[in-house]
Every structure is written in structure tokens, then in C-alpha cells.
PDB file of C-alpha atoms in Angstrom:
ATOM      1  CA  UNK A   1       8.935  -8.248  12.977  1.00  0.00           C
ATOM      2  CA  UNK A   2      12.213 -10.163  12.794  1.00  0.00           C
ATOM      3  CA  UNK A   3      13.069 -13.815  13.137  1.00  0.00           C
ATOM      4  CA  UNK A   4      11.909 -15.103  16.529  1.00  0.00           C
ATOM      5  CA  UNK A   5      13.788 -17.403  18.848  1.00  0.00           C
ATOM      6  CA  UNK A   6      11.936 -18.956  21.776  1.00  0.00           C
ATOM      7  CA  UNK A   7      13.196 -20.295  25.089  1.00  0.00           C
ATOM      8  CA  UNK A   8      11.398 -23.629  25.460  1.00  0.00           C
ATOM      9  CA  UNK A   9      11.355 -26.248  28.187  1.00  0.00           C
ATOM     10  CA  UNK A  10       9.131 -29.197  29.060  1.00  0.00           C
ATOM     11  CA  UNK A  11       7.559 -27.459  32.061  1.00  0.00           C
ATOM     12  CA  UNK A  12       6.390 -23.984  31.079  1.00  0.00           C
ATOM     13  CA  UNK A  13       8.388 -21.114  32.509  1.00  0.00           C
ATOM     14  CA  UNK A  14       6.414 -19.078  35.008  1.00  0.00           C
ATOM     15  CA  UNK A  15       7.032 -15.341  35.153  1.00  0.00           C
ATOM     16  CA  UNK A  16       8.173 -15.427  38.822  1.00  0.00           C
ATOM     17  CA  UNK A  17      10.707 -18.171  37.949  1.00  0.00           C
ATOM     18  CA  UNK A  18      12.040 -16.024  35.135  1.00  0.00           C
ATOM     19  CA  UNK A  19      12.359 -12.983  37.375  1.00  0.00           C
ATOM     20  CA  UNK A  20      14.206 -14.975  40.079  1.00  0.00           C
ATOM     21  CA  UNK A  21      16.631 -16.618  37.652  1.00  0.00           C
ATOM     22  CA  UNK A  22      17.788 -13.697  35.539  1.00  0.00           C
ATOM     23  CA  UNK A  23      18.779 -11.059  38.069  1.00  0.00           C
ATOM     24  CA  UNK A  24      21.697 -12.965  39.669  1.00  0.00           C
ATOM     25  CA  UNK A  25      23.025 -13.663  36.165  1.00  0.00           C
ATOM     26  CA  UNK A  26      23.272  -9.950  35.377  1.00  0.00           C
ATOM     27  CA  UNK A  27      20.092  -9.542  33.347  1.00  0.00           C
ATOM     28  CA  UNK A  28      17.503  -6.897  34.120  1.00  0.00           C
ATOM     29  CA  UNK A  29      13.753  -7.277  33.762  1.00  0.00           C
ATOM     30  CA  UNK A  30      11.993  -4.035  32.914  1.00  0.00           C
ATOM     31  CA  UNK A  31       8.392  -3.163  33.806  1.00  0.00           C
ATOM     32  CA  UNK A  32       7.573  -3.572  30.111  1.00  0.00           C
ATOM     33  CA  UNK A  33       8.715  -7.238  30.432  1.00  0.00           C
ATOM     34  CA  UNK A  34      11.747  -6.496  28.269  1.00  0.00           C
ATOM     35  CA  UNK A  35      14.931  -8.315  29.321  1.00  0.00           C
ATOM     36  CA  UNK A  36      18.178  -6.401  28.931  1.00  0.00           C
ATOM     37  CA  UNK A  37      21.860  -7.116  29.459  1.00  0.00           C
ATOM     38  CA  UNK A  38      24.706  -4.673  30.002  1.00  0.00           C
ATOM     39  CA  UNK A  39      27.619  -4.112  27.663  1.00  0.00           C
ATOM     40  CA  UNK A  40      29.925  -1.168  27.162  1.00  0.00           C
ATOM     41  CA  UNK A  41      28.275   0.993  29.790  1.00  0.00           C
ATOM     42  CA  UNK A  42      24.782   0.608  28.346  1.00  0.00           C
ATOM     43  CA  UNK A  43      21.874  -1.796  28.374  1.00  0.00           C
ATOM     44  CA  UNK A  44      20.755  -3.711  25.313  1.00  0.00           C
ATOM     45  CA  UNK A  45      17.541  -5.624  24.673  1.00  0.00           C
ATOM     46  CA  UNK A  46      17.907  -9.379  24.665  1.00  0.00           C
ATOM     47  CA  UNK A  47      14.305 -10.573  24.718  1.00  0.00           C
ATOM     48  CA  UNK A  48      10.861 -10.060  26.135  1.00  0.00           C
ATOM     49  CA  UNK A  49       8.317 -11.979  28.148  1.00  0.00           C
ATOM     50  CA  UNK A  50       5.044 -12.721  26.328  1.00  0.00           C
ATOM     51  CA  UNK A  51       3.848 -15.764  28.234  1.00  0.00           C
ATOM     52  CA  UNK A  52       7.152 -17.237  27.142  1.00  0.00           C
ATOM     53  CA  UNK A  53      10.616 -15.805  26.631  1.00  0.00           C
ATOM     54  CA  UNK A  54      11.045 -14.570  23.047  1.00  0.00           C
ATOM     55  CA  UNK A  55      13.889 -12.808  21.300  1.00  0.00           C
ATOM     56  CA  UNK A  56      14.351 -11.239  17.881  1.00  0.00           C
ATOM     57  CA  UNK A  57      18.139 -11.027  17.739  1.00  0.00           C
ATOM     58  CA  UNK A  58      19.956  -8.629  15.502  1.00  0.00           C
ATOM     59  CA  UNK A  59      23.431  -9.807  16.522  1.00  0.00           C
ATOM     60  CA  UNK A  60      25.353 -12.911  17.540  1.00  0.00           C
ATOM     61  CA  UNK A  61      25.709 -11.273  20.982  1.00  0.00           C
ATOM     62  CA  UNK A  62      21.942 -11.283  21.434  1.00  0.00           C
ATOM     63  CA  UNK A  63      21.763 -14.947  20.371  1.00  0.00           C
ATOM     64  CA  UNK A  64      24.527 -15.773  22.875  1.00  0.00           C
ATOM     65  CA  UNK A  65      22.630 -13.926  25.622  1.00  0.00           C
ATOM     66  CA  UNK A  66      19.454 -15.854  24.776  1.00  0.00           C
ATOM     67  CA  UNK A  67      21.422 -19.109  24.997  1.00  0.00           C
ATOM     68  CA  UNK A  68      22.619 -17.984  28.455  1.00  0.00           C
ATOM     69  CA  UNK A  69      19.025 -17.323  29.484  1.00  0.00           C
ATOM     70  CA  UNK A  70      17.873 -20.695  28.171  1.00  0.00           C
ATOM     71  CA  UNK A  71      20.655 -22.419  30.113  1.00  0.00           C
ATOM     72  CA  UNK A  72      19.710 -20.549  33.299  1.00  0.00           C
ATOM     73  CA  UNK A  73      16.146 -21.756  32.903  1.00  0.00           C
ATOM     74  CA  UNK A  74      17.102 -25.373  32.024  1.00  0.00           C
ATOM     75  CA  UNK A  75      15.573 -24.834  28.612  1.00  0.00           C
ATOM     76  CA  UNK A  76      16.497 -24.806  24.906  1.00  0.00           C
ATOM     77  CA  UNK A  77      16.658 -21.897  22.483  1.00  0.00           C
ATOM     78  CA  UNK A  78      14.614 -22.802  19.401  1.00  0.00           C
ATOM     79  CA  UNK A  79      14.195 -20.926  16.130  1.00  0.00           C
ATOM     80  CA  UNK A  80      11.065 -20.576  14.010  1.00  0.00           C
ATOM     81  CA  UNK A  81      12.270 -23.344  11.696  1.00  0.00           C
ATOM     82  CA  UNK A  82      13.007 -25.781  14.540  1.00  0.00           C
ATOM     83  CA  UNK A  83      16.755 -25.205  14.716  1.00  0.00           C
ATOM     84  CA  UNK A  84      18.324 -25.295  18.169  1.00  0.00           C
ATOM     85  CA  UNK A  85      20.944 -22.835  19.390  1.00  0.00           C
ATOM     86  CA  UNK A  86      23.314 -24.287  21.968  1.00  0.00           C
ATOM     87  CA  UNK A  87      26.658 -23.916  23.663  1.00  0.00           C
ATOM     88  CA  UNK A  88      29.085 -26.823  23.360  1.00  0.00           C
ATOM     89  CA  UNK A  89      32.673 -26.742  24.564  1.00  0.00           C
ATOM     90  CA  UNK A  90      32.651 -22.936  24.635  1.00  0.00           C
ATOM     91  CA  UNK A  91      31.326 -22.622  21.070  1.00  0.00           C
ATOM     92  CA  UNK A  92      27.900 -21.260  20.105  1.00  0.00           C
ATOM     93  CA  UNK A  93      26.272 -23.607  17.603  1.00  0.00           C
ATOM     94  CA  UNK A  94      23.131 -23.872  15.524  1.00  0.00           C
ATOM     95  CA  UNK A  95      21.790 -27.405  15.154  1.00  0.00           C
ATOM     96  CA  UNK A  96      19.560 -27.849  12.112  1.00  0.00           C
ATOM     97  CA  UNK A  97      18.612 -30.951  10.152  1.00  0.00           C
ATOM     98  CA  UNK A  98      21.170 -33.031  12.056  1.00  0.00           C
ATOM     99  CA  UNK A  99      24.020 -30.653  11.221  1.00  0.00           C
ATOM    100  CA  UNK A 100      25.877 -28.425  13.691  1.00  0.00           C
ATOM    101  CA  UNK A 101      27.152 -25.092  12.398  1.00  0.00           C
ATOM    102  CA  UNK A 102      29.467 -22.980  14.545  1.00  0.00           C
ATOM    103  CA  UNK A 103      28.583 -19.329  15.095  1.00  0.00           C
ATOM    104  CA  UNK A 104      31.783 -18.641  17.021  1.00  0.00           C
ATOM    105  CA  UNK A 105      33.423 -18.827  20.408  1.00  0.00           C
ATOM    106  CA  UNK A 106      30.955 -17.821  23.097  1.00  0.00           C
ATOM    107  CA  UNK A 107      33.411 -15.686  25.098  1.00  0.00           C
ATOM    108  CA  UNK A 108      34.521 -13.771  22.005  1.00  0.00           C
ATOM    109  CA  UNK A 109      30.928 -13.126  20.940  1.00  0.00           C
ATOM    110  CA  UNK A 110      30.014 -11.821  24.413  1.00  0.00           C
ATOM    111  CA  UNK A 111      33.125  -9.630  24.533  1.00  0.00           C
ATOM    112  CA  UNK A 112      32.459  -8.180  21.063  1.00  0.00           C
ATOM    113  CA  UNK A 113      29.076  -6.917  22.162  1.00  0.00           C
ATOM    114  CA  UNK A 114      25.829  -6.285  20.335  1.00  0.00           C
ATOM    115  CA  UNK A 115      27.133  -5.174  16.927  1.00  0.00           C
ATOM    116  CA  UNK A 116      24.244  -5.526  14.492  1.00  0.00           C
ATOM    117  CA  UNK A 117      24.346  -7.982  11.628  1.00  0.00           C
ATOM    118  CA  UNK A 118      24.893  -6.375   8.266  1.00  0.00           C
ATOM    119  CA  UNK A 119      23.108  -7.449   5.070  1.00  0.00           C
TER     120      UNK A 119
END
């Protein structure tokens, strides 16, 4: 199991609300409760529904897609260690311990696609 990010909001997200919100934004919800997004002619896993929306990203693209989902649901994307992933002025950021670190420009990350992180 990888590092989990959770989409969190004050009022819990109900499954029907999730299903209604993601389709118009270009996401697809599979019968297995996996959420996928399209890029380069294919579909790529972004997260899954397990009573809440959870992702185990392997690329900045997947993190950016999870931030999109969180925004659609009026929620925050939170990491296991309490860090918050957010979009500010077109830049994807990680907020941890009062410090903001830039991951990159959102549009460039989305365009680059789901290239996996390398050790």
C-alpha cells in the first residue's frame, strides 16, 4: 500500500453526491468504485471510494486530479501526515507545518500526464 491522500470535508461526502459531481468534470466512476480520468487516449486510476474518496498517487498528475476532485466536492485533499494539497494561482502546492511548497503549475502537470515518480 502506498501513501494515502484523502478528500475531506466537514459534511461527509455521500456516494450519490460523488457520482453526480465527477461525471460532468470528465471523471468516470467504475462499478468497482474506482475513479479514473482520461489522458492520452487511455484511462488512468485517480482514486477509489471506500466510504470516503481515497487516492494513492504515483504521479503529480494523480495528485492534481485528486485536487480537482476535492475542489469539485468543496473539500480538501489531506495526506496521512496532515499536509494539505491545494491549488493557488494556478500552482499546485503542498502545505505542511505552515510552509507552502510548490509542486508545479497545475496546467503543465495535467498536460504532462500520469508519468510515474521515479526513486
